[in-house]
Amino acid sequence: MSQTNAIFQAIADPTRRQLLLKLRNKRLSISQLAEDVPMSRNAVVKHLQQLENATLVTTEKKGRENLYSLNAEGLKEVQDWLAIFDEFWDEKLDALQKLF
């Protein structure tokens, strides 16, 4: 599977998107990430492994805990792919603006 496909597959899941949002401003442990997520710690770990395989999170061992961090650079591929469609929206907005 290509890296781009791995990234899109990783962000396709709402739980993984929620985990990425939690990591946007700080490093968190598995326990902290599992709070407010209606699943077991093992399930959260599996989601984190998929995010790590897609290079969207990194881990750092601190004592007995693993701390997870967002690697937002991994989302650049998604942003670049979506930018292809900017021209489409620009044309639609220009056409709408001409009506007024």
XYZ file of N, CA and C in Angstrom, residues 6-44:
117
model
N -2.153 4.869 2.704
C -2.135 4.587 4.141
C -2.640 5.788 4.927
N -2.265 6.976 4.500
C -2.715 8.195 5.181
C -4.225 8.361 5.035
N -4.728 8.209 3.803
C -6.168 8.355 3.589
C -6.946 7.277 4.342
N -6.428 6.070 4.368
C -7.099 4.996 5.101
C -7.105 5.313 6.600
N -6.016 5.850 7.094
C -5.927 6.172 8.519
C -6.921 7.261 8.915
N -7.050 8.290 8.100
C -7.950 9.395 8.476
C -9.402 9.118 8.102
N -9.664 8.005 7.438
C -11.040 7.653 7.080
C -11.856 7.255 8.309
N -11.193 6.826 9.348
C -11.891 6.359 10.541
C -12.135 7.509 11.516
N -13.375 7.700 11.986
C -13.678 8.814 12.897
C -12.918 8.745 14.219
N -12.665 7.545 14.718
C -11.916 7.425 15.976
C -10.492 7.921 15.784
N -9.873 7.555 14.683
C -8.494 8.007 14.440
C -8.446 9.518 14.236
N -9.454 10.075 13.576
C -9.496 11.543 13.440
C -9.633 12.202 14.813
N -10.434 11.599 15.693
C -10.584 12.130 17.048
C -9.250 12.083 17.795
N -8.516 10.993 17.639
C -7.207 10.884 18.286
C -6.247 11.939 17.746
N -6.261 12.176 16.447
C -5.399 13.214 15.872
C -5.754 14.586 16.423
N -7.038 14.855 16.578
C -7.454 16.147 17.145
C -6.956 16.303 18.576
N -7.006 15.236 19.345
C -6.515 15.304 20.727
C -5.011 15.597 20.767
N -4.305 15.148 19.738
C -2.845 15.310 19.717
C -2.389 16.619 19.074
N -3.299 17.438 18.626
C -2.894 18.621 17.856
C -2.063 19.621 18.646
N -2.191 19.656 19.967
C -1.460 20.663 20.746
C -0.530 20.098 21.810
N -0.559 18.766 21.996
C 0.264 18.213 23.078
C 0.539 16.736 22.877
N 1.560 16.260 23.580
C 1.880 14.837 23.607
C 1.016 14.192 24.680
N 0.482 13.018 24.366
C -0.398 12.334 25.311
C -0.046 10.858 25.408
N -0.326 10.289 26.575
C -0.147 8.854 26.779
C -1.373 8.103 26.264
N -1.256 6.799 26.205
C -2.390 5.976 25.775
C -3.573 6.174 26.713
N -3.297 6.246 28.012
C -4.387 6.453 28.985
C -5.110 7.759 28.715
N -4.369 8.809 28.459
C -4.990 10.103 28.180
C -5.773 10.066 26.877
N -5.240 9.388 25.881
C -5.928 9.299 24.601
C -7.186 8.433 24.682
N -7.172 7.439 25.573
C -8.311 6.525 25.699
C -9.495 7.170 26.438
N -9.241 8.276 27.158
C -10.339 8.967 27.832
C -11.344 9.449 26.791
N -12.606 9.337 27.088
C -13.692 9.809 26.213
C -13.778 9.043 24.899
N -13.088 7.922 24.779
C -13.189 7.098 23.575
C -13.873 5.799 24.006
N -15.033 5.504 23.447
C -15.811 4.352 23.921
C -15.278 3.009 23.408
N -14.046 2.686 23.813
C -13.460 1.395 23.418
C -12.340 1.064 24.384
N -11.843 -0.146 24.299
C -10.779 -0.588 25.192
C -9.454 0.088 24.842
N -8.527 0.026 25.798
C -7.182 0.557 25.550
C -6.524 -0.182 24.391
N -6.743 -1.492 24.321
C -6.143 -2.276 23.235
C -6.633 -1.798 21.877
N -7.910 -1.449 21.790
C -8.451 -0.938 20.529
C -7.824 0.410 20.193
N -7.636 1.251 21.213
C -6.995 2.560 20.997
C -5.561 2.346 20.507
